[in-house]
PDB file of C-alpha atoms in Angstrom:
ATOM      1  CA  UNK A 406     -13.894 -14.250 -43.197  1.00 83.00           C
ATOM      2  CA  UNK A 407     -16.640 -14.145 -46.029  1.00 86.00           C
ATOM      3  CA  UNK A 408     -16.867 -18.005 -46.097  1.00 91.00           C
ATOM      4  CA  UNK A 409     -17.775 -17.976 -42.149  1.00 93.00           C
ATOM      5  CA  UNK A 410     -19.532 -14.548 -41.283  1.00 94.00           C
ATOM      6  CA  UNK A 411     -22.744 -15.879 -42.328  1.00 96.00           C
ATOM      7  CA  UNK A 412     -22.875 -19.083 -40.022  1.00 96.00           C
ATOM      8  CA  UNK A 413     -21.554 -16.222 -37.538  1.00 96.00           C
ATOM      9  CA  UNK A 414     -23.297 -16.795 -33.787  1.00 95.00           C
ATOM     10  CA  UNK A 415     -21.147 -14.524 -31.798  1.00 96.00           C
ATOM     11  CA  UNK A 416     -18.891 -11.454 -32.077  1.00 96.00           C
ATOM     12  CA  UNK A 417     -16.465  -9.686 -30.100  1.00 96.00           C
ATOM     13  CA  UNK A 418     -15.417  -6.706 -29.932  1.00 96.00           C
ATOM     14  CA  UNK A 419     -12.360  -5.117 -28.321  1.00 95.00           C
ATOM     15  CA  UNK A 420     -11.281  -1.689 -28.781  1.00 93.00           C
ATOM     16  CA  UNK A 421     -12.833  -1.260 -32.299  1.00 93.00           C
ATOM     17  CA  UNK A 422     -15.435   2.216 -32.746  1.00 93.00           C
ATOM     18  CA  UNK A 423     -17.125   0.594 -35.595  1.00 94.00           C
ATOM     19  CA  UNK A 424     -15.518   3.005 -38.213  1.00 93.00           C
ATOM     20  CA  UNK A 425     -14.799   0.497 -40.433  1.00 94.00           C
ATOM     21  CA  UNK A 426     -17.337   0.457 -43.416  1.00 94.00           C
ATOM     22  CA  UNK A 427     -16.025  -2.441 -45.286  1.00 95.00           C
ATOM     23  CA  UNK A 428     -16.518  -4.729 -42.148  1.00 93.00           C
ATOM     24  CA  UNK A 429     -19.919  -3.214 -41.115  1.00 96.00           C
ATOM     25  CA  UNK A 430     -21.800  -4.036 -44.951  1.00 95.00           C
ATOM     26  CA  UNK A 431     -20.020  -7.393 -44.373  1.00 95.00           C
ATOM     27  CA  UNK A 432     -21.795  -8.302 -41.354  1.00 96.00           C
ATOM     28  CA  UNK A 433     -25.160  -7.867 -43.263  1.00 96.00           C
ATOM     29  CA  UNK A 434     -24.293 -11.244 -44.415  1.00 96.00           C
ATOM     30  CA  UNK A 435     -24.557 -12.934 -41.049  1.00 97.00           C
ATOM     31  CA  UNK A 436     -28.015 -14.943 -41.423  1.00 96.00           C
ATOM     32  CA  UNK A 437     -29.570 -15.395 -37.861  1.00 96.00           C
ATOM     33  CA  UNK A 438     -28.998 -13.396 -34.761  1.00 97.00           C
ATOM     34  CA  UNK A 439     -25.783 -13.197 -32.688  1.00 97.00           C
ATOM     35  CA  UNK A 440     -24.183 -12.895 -29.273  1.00 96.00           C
ATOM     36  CA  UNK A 441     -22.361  -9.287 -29.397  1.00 97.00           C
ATOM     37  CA  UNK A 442     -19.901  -8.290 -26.858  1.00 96.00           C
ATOM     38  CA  UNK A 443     -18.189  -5.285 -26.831  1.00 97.00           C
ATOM     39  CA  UNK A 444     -15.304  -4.211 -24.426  1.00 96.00           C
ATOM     40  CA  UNK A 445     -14.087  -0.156 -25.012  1.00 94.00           C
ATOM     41  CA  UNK A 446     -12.418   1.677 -22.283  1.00 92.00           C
ATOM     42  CA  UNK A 447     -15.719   3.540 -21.482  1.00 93.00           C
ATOM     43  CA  UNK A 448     -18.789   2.865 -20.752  1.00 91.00           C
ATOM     44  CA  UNK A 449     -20.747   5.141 -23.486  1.00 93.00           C
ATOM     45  CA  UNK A 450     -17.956   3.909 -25.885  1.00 93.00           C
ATOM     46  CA  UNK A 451     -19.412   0.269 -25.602  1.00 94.00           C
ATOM     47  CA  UNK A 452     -22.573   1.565 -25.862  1.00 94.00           C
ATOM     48  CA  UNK A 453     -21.821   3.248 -29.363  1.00 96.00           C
ATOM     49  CA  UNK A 454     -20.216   0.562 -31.014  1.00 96.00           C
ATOM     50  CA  UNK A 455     -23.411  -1.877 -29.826  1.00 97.00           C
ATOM     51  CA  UNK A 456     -25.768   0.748 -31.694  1.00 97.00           C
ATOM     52  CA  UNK A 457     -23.486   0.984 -34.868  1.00 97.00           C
ATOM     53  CA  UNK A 458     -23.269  -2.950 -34.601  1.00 97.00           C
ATOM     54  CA  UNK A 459     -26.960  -3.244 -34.159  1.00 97.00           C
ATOM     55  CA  UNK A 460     -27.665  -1.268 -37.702  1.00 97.00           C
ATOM     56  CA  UNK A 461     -26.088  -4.419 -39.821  1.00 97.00           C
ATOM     57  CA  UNK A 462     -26.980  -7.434 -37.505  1.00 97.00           C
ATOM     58  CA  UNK A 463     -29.209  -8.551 -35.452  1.00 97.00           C
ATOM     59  CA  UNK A 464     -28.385  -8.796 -31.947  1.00 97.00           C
ATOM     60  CA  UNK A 465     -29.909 -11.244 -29.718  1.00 97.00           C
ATOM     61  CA  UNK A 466     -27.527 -11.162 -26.445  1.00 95.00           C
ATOM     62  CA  UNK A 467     -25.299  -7.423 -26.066  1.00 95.00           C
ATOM     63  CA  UNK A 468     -22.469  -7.719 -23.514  1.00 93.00           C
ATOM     64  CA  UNK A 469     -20.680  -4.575 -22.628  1.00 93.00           C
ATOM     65  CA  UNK A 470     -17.939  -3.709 -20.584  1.00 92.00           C
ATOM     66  CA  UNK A 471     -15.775  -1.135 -19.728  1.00 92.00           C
ATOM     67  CA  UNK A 472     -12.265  -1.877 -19.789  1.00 92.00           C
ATOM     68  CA  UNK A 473     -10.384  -5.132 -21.050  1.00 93.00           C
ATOM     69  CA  UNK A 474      -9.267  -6.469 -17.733  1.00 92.00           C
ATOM     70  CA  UNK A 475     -12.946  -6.032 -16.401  1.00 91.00           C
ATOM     71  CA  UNK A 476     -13.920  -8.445 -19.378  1.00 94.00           C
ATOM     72  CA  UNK A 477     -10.844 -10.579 -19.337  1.00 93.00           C
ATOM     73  CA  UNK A 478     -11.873 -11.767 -15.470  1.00 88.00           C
ATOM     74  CA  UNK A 479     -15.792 -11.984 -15.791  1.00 93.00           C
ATOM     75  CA  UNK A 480     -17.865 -14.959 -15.864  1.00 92.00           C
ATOM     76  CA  UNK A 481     -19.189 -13.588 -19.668  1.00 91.00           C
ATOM     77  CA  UNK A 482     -15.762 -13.866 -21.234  1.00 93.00           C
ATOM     78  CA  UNK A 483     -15.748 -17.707 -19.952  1.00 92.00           C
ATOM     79  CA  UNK A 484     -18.892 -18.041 -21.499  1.00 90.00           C
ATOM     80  CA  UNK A 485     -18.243 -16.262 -24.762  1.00 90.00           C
ATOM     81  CA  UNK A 486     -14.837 -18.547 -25.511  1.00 91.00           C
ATOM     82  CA  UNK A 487     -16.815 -21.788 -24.419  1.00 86.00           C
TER      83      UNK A 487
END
Protein backbone atom coordinates (compact mmCIF):
# COMPACT_ATOMS: atom_id res chain seq x y z
CA UNK A 1 0.00 0.00 0.00
CA UNK A 2 2.78 2.69 0.78
CA UNK A 3 4.70 1.80 -2.46
CA UNK A 4 1.37 2.63 -4.61
CA UNK A 5 -0.78 5.29 -2.63
CA UNK A 6 1.19 8.00 -4.05
CA UNK A 7 0.72 7.17 -7.88
CA UNK A 8 -2.97 6.71 -6.39
CA UNK A 9 -5.74 8.17 -9.15
CA UNK A 10 -8.83 6.74 -7.70
CA UNK A 11 -10.34 5.47 -4.43
CA UNK A 12 -13.22 3.63 -3.31
CA UNK A 13 -14.92 3.48 -0.64
CA UNK A 14 -17.48 1.00 0.67
CA UNK A 15 -18.85 0.96 4.02
CA UNK A 16 -15.79 2.60 5.71
CA UNK A 17 -16.70 6.10 8.16
CA UNK A 18 -13.23 7.28 7.78
CA UNK A 19 -12.31 6.47 11.49
CA UNK A 20 -9.28 5.08 10.68
CA UNK A 21 -6.33 7.53 11.46
CA UNK A 22 -3.50 5.46 10.31
CA UNK A 23 -5.08 5.24 6.73
CA UNK A 24 -6.25 8.92 6.62
CA UNK A 25 -2.27 10.53 7.34
CA UNK A 26 -1.42 7.85 4.72
CA UNK A 27 -3.38 9.26 2.02
CA UNK A 28 -1.48 12.63 2.46
CA UNK A 29 1.01 10.84 0.44
CA UNK A 30 -1.08 10.57 -2.69
CA UNK A 31 0.66 13.30 -5.06
CA UNK A 32 -2.02 14.62 -7.59
CA UNK A 33 -5.74 14.62 -7.31
CA UNK A 34 -8.07 11.57 -7.34
CA UNK A 35 -11.40 10.09 -8.36
CA UNK A 36 -13.24 9.39 -4.83
CA UNK A 37 -16.25 7.29 -4.62
CA UNK A 38 -17.93 6.52 -1.70
CA UNK A 39 -20.91 4.04 -1.25
CA UNK A 40 -22.49 4.04 2.72
CA UNK A 41 -25.95 2.94 3.33
CA UNK A 42 -27.09 6.63 3.64
CA UNK A 43 -27.00 9.37 1.94
CA UNK A 44 -25.44 11.93 4.67
CA UNK A 45 -23.14 8.93 5.54
CA UNK A 46 -21.47 9.27 2.00
CA UNK A 47 -21.44 12.67 2.40
CA UNK A 48 -19.29 12.48 5.72
CA UNK A 49 -16.79 10.19 4.71
CA UNK A 50 -16.24 12.53 1.28
CA UNK A 51 -15.55 15.56 3.78
CA UNK A 52 -13.20 13.48 6.12
CA UNK A 53 -11.60 12.14 2.77
CA UNK A 54 -11.35 15.58 1.37
CA UNK A 55 -9.11 16.86 4.57
CA UNK A 56 -5.98 14.47 3.40
CA UNK A 57 -6.45 14.43 -0.48
CA UNK A 58 -7.41 16.22 -2.99
CA UNK A 59 -10.46 15.32 -4.71
CA UNK A 60 -11.03 16.05 -8.23
CA UNK A 61 -14.24 13.76 -9.17
CA UNK A 62 -16.63 12.70 -5.67
CA UNK A 63 -19.09 9.88 -6.45
CA UNK A 64 -21.59 9.06 -3.81
CA UNK A 65 -24.14 6.66 -3.40
CA UNK A 66 -26.40 5.32 -1.13
CA UNK A 67 -26.46 1.75 -0.82
CA UNK A 68 -24.06 -0.98 -2.42
CA UNK A 69 -26.47 -2.47 -4.88
CA UNK A 70 -27.34 1.17 -6.12
CA UNK A 71 -23.48 1.44 -6.91
CA UNK A 72 -22.91 -2.12 -7.91
CA UNK A 73 -25.58 -1.52 -11.07
CA UNK A 74 -24.67 2.17 -12.10
CA UNK A 75 -22.92 3.30 -15.06
CA UNK A 76 -20.09 5.00 -12.39
CA UNK A 77 -19.05 1.66 -10.97
CA UNK A 78 -18.34 0.53 -14.80
CA UNK A 79 -16.42 3.46 -15.12
CA UNK A 80 -14.51 3.38 -11.86
CA UNK A 81 -13.23 -0.53 -12.52
CA UNK A 82 -12.38 0.42 -16.26
Amino acid sequence: MEDSLPNTEKILIIGWKAGDSFILEKLKTVKNPINLTVVSGTKNGTKEVARVIKKYVEVKKEVVFEGFSNFIGSDECNEFFK
